Tab-separated table of C-alpha atoms in Angstrom:
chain	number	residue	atom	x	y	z
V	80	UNK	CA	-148.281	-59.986	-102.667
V	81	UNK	CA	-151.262	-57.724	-102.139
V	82	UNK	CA	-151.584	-56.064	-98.644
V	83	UNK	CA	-154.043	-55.676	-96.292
V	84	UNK	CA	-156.787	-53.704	-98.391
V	85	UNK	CA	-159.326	-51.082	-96.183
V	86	UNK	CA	-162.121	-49.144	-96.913
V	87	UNK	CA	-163.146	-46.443	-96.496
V	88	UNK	CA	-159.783	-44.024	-96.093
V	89	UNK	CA	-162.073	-41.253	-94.731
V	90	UNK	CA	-165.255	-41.059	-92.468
V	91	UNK	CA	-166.826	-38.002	-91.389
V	92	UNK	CA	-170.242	-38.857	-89.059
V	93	UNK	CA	-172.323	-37.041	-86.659
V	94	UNK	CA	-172.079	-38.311	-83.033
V	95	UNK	CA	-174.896	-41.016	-82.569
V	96	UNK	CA	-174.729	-41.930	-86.126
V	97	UNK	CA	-173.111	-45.407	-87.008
V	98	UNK	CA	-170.286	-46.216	-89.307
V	99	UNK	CA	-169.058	-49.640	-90.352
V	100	UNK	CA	-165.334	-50.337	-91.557
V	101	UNK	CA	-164.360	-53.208	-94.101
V	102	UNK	CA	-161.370	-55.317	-93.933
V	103	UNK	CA	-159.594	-57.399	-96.300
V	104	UNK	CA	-156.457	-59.528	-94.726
V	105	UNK	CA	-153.376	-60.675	-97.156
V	106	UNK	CA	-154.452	-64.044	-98.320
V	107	UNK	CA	-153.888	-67.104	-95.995
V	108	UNK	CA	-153.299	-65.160	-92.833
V	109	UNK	CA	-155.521	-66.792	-90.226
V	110	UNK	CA	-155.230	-64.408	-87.433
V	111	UNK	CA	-156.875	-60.800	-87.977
V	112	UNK	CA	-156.402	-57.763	-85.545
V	113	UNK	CA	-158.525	-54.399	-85.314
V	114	UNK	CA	-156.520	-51.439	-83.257
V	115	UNK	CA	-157.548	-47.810	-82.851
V	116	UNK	CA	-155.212	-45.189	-83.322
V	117	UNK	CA	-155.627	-42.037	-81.439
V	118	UNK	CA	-153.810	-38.887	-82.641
V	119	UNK	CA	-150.670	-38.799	-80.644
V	120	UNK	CA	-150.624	-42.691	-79.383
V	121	UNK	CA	-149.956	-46.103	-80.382
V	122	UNK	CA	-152.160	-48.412	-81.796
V	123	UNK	CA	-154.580	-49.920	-79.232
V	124	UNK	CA	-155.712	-53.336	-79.513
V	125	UNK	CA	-159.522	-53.832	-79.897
V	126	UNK	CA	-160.273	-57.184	-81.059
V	127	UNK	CA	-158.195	-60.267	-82.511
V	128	UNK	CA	-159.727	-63.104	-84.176
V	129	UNK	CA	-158.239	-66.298	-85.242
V	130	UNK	CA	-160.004	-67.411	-88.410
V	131	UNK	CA	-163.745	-66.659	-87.470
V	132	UNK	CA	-163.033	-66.896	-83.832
V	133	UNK	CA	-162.564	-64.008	-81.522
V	134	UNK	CA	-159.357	-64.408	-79.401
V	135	UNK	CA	-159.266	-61.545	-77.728
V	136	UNK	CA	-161.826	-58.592	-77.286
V	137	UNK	CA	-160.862	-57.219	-73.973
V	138	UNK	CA	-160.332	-53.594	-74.701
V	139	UNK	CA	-164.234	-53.885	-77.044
V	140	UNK	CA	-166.202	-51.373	-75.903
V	141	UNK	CA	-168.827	-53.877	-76.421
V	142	UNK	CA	-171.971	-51.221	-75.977
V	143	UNK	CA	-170.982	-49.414	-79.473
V	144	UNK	CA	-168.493	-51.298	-80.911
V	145	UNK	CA	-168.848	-54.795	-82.890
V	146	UNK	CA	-167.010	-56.571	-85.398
V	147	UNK	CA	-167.048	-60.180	-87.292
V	148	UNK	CA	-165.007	-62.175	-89.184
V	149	UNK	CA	-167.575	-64.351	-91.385
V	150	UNK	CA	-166.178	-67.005	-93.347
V	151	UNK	CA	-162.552	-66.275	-91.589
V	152	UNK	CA	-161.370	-63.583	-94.513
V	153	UNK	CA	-163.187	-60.182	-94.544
V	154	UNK	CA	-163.929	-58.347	-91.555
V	155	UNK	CA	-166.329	-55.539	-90.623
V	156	UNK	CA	-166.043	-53.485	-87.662
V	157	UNK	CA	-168.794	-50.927	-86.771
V	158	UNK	CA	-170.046	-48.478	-84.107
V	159	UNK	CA	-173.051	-47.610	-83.317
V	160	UNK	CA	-173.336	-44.828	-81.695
V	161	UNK	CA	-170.634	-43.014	-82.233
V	162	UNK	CA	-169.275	-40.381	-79.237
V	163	UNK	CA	-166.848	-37.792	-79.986
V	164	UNK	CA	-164.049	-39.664	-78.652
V	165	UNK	CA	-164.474	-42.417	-81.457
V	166	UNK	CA	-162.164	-40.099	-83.803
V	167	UNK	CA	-158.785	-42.231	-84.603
V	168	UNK	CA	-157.652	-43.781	-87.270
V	169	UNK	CA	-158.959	-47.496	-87.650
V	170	UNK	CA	-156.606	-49.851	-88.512
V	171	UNK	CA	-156.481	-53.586	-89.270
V	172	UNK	CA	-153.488	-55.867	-89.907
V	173	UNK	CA	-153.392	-59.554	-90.158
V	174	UNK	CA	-150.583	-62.179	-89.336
V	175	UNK	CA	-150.324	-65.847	-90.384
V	176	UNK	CA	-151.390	-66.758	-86.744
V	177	UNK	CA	-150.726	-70.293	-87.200
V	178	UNK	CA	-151.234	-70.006	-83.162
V	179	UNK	CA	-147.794	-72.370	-82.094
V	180	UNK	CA	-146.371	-69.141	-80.241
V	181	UNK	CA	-142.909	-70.644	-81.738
V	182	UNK	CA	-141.697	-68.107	-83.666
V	183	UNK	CA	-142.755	-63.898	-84.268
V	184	UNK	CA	-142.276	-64.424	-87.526
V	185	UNK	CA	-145.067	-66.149	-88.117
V	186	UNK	CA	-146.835	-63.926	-86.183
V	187	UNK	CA	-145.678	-60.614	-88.077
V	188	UNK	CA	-148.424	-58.223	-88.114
V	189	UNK	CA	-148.881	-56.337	-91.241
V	190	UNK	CA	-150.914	-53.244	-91.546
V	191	UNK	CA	-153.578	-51.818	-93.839
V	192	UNK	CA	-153.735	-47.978	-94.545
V	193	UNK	CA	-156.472	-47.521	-91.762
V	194	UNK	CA	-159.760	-45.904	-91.886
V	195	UNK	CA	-159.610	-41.964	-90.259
V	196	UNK	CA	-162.314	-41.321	-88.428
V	197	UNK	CA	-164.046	-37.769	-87.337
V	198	UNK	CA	-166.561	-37.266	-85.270
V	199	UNK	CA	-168.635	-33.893	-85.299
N	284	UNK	CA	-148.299	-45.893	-64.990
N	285	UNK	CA	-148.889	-47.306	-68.849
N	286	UNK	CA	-147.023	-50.661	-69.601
N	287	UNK	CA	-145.040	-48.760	-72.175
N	288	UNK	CA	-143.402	-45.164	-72.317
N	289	UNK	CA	-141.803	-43.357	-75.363
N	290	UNK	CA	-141.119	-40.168	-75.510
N	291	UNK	CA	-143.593	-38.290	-78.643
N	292	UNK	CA	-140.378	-35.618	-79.516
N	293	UNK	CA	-140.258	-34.689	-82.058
N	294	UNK	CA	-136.414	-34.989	-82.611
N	295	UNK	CA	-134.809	-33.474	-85.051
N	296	UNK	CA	-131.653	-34.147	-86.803
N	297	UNK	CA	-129.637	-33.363	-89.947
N	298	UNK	CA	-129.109	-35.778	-92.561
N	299	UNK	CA	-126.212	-38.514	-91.734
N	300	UNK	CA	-126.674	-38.392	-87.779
N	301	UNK	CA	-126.751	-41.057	-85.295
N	302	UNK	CA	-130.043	-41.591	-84.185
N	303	UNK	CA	-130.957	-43.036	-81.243
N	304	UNK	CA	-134.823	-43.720	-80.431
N	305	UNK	CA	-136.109	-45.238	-76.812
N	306	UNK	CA	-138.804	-47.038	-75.201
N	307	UNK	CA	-139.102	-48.304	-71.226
N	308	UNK	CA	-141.594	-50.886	-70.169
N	309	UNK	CA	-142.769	-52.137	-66.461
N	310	UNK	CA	-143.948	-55.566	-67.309
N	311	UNK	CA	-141.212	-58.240	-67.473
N	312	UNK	CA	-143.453	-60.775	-68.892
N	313	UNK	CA	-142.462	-59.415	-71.988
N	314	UNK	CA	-139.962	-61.753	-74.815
N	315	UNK	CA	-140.709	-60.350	-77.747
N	316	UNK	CA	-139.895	-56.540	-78.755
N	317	UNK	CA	-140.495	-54.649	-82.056
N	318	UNK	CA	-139.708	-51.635	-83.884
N	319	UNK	CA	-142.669	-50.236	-86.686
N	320	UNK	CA	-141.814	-47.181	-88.581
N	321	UNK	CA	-145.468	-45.303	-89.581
N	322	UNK	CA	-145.299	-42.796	-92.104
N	323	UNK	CA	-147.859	-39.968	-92.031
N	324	UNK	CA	-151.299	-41.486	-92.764
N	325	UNK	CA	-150.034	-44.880	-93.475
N	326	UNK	CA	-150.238	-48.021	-91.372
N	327	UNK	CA	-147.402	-49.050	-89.380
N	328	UNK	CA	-144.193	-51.506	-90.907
N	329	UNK	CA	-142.286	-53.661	-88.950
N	330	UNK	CA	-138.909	-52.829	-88.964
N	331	UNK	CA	-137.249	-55.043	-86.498
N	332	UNK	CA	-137.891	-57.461	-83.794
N	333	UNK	CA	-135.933	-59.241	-81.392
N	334	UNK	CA	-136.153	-61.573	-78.996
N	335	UNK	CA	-135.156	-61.788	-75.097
N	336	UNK	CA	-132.399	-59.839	-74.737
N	337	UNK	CA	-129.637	-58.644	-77.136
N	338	UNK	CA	-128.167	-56.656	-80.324
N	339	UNK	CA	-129.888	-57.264	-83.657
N	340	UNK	CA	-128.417	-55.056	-86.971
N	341	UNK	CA	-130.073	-54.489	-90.049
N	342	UNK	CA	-128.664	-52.243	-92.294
N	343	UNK	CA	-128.698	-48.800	-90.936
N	344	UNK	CA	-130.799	-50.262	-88.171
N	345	UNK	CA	-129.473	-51.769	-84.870
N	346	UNK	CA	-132.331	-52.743	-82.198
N	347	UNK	CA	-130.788	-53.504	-78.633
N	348	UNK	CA	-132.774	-55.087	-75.656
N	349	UNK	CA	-131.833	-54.700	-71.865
N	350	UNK	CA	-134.325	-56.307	-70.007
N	351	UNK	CA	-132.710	-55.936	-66.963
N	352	UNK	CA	-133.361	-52.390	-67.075
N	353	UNK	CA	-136.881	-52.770	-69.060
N	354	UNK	CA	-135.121	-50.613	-71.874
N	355	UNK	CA	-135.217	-51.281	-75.428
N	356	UNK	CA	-133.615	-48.673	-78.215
N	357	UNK	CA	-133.443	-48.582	-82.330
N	358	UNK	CA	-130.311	-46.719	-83.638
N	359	UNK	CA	-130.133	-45.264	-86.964
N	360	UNK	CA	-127.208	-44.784	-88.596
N	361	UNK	CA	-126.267	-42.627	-91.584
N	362	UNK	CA	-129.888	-41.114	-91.069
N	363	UNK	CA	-131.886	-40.014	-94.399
N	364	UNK	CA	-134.251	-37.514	-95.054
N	365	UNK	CA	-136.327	-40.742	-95.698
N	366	UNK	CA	-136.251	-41.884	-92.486
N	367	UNK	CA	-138.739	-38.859	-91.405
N	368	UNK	CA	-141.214	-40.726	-89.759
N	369	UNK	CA	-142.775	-41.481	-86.819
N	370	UNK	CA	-141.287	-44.918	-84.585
N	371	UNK	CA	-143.193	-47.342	-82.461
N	372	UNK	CA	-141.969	-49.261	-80.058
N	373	UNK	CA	-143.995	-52.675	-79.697
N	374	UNK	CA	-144.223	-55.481	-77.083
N	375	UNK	CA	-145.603	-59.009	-76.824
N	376	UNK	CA	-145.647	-61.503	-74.230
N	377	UNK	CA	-144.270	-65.019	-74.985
N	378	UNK	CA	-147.639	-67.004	-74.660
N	379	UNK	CA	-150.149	-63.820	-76.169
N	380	UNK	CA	-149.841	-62.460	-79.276
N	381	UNK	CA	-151.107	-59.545	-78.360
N	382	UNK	CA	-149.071	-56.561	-78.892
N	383	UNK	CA	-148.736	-53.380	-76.436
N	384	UNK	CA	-147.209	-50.255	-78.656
N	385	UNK	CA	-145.580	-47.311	-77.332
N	386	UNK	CA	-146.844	-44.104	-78.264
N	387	UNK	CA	-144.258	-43.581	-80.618
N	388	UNK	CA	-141.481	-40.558	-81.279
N	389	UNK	CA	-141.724	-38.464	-84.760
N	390	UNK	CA	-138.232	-38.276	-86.106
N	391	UNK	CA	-137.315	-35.425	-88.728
N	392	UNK	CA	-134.041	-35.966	-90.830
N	393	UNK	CA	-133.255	-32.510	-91.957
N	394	UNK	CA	-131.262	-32.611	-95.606
């Protein structure tokens, strides 16, 4: 079974440029997650989306930061602008998210490689 | 005070120790409680989970939850140079499935 697939590995931007992220969840897995990793700390939650819906986007900084889910497969997550404190590593993972809250199994999140970000 | 504390280490131990990783938390709305292992530019793996309270063993691997005392712990036995690796702790409420990490310890298994 083929992971979660992201691109690019490595981003190097200015600050006030924009960068977008691609990800591709393991097939069938309704429920989609985007965290940012800064170095030295756990993954932080930014957005969760249940097939093309957004569940949870609480911790968005919604002036730079967007993301979609189009079609409920691939998503794209982007900044624009970027500030200095943007660099992390990007990850996304996906889960079956059949949404019954009955078992964790089914709500296993599985990560892609991430996407390292630096900002200069 | 952050919902979840783990110490960073790094800790350090020859090959075939006992290792013993922690994590505290302050909300007890949480059921569900993880362990991801993260390898050095990879993304994280779920190890273990459990839920509520309790011993779960896997292997090497023995995850214990005391949520009377909002303390959760992974022991490794027999510890590998292969086990080098950095270990979150992870959270999630019963009715979210929204998970709250820890910021995670780096373990080094010396051979």
């Amino acid at each position: 079974e083929a992971g979660v697939a992201q691109s690019p590995r490595y981003k190097i931007i200015e600050k006030r440029q924009s960068v977008a992220f691609w990800c591709n969840p393991i097939s069938g897995h309704a429920t989609l997650y985007w965290y940012q990793q800064i170095l030295g700390q756990g993954p932080k939650l930014l957005i969760q989306f249940q097939n093309n819906g957004v569940v949870d986007d609480s911790q968005l900084p919604k002036d730079r930061f967007s993301a979609e889910r189009l079609k409920g497969v691939d998503s794209t997550l982007k900044i624009q602008p970027a500030k200095l404190e943007d660099s992390a590593v990007y990850l996304c993972a996906s889960s079956l998210g059949v949404g019954t809250g009955v078992s964790t199994l089914q709500e296993t999140q599985y990560f892609g490689p991430g996407t390292r970000l630096l900002v200069l | 005070q952050k919902e979840v504390e783990q110490d960073p280490g790094p800790l350090s131990v020859p090959e075939g120790a006992i290792v013993s990783l922690n994590c505290t938390y302050s909300n007890s709305a949480f059921q569900y409680f993880m362990w991801y292992r993260q390898y050095s530019r990879k993304g994280p793996e779920l190890l273990m989970y459990t839920y509520s309270s309790g011993n779960k063993e896997d292997g090497r691997f023995t995850a214990q939850v005391d949520k009377s005392s909002k303390y959760i712990s992974l022991f490794i036995r027999d510890s590998q140079p292969s086990d080098s690796a950095t270990y979150l702790c992870a959270m999630m409420r019963d009715s979210s499935y929204k998970l709250i990490f820890g910021s995670g310890t780096r373990l080094l298994v010396r051979p």
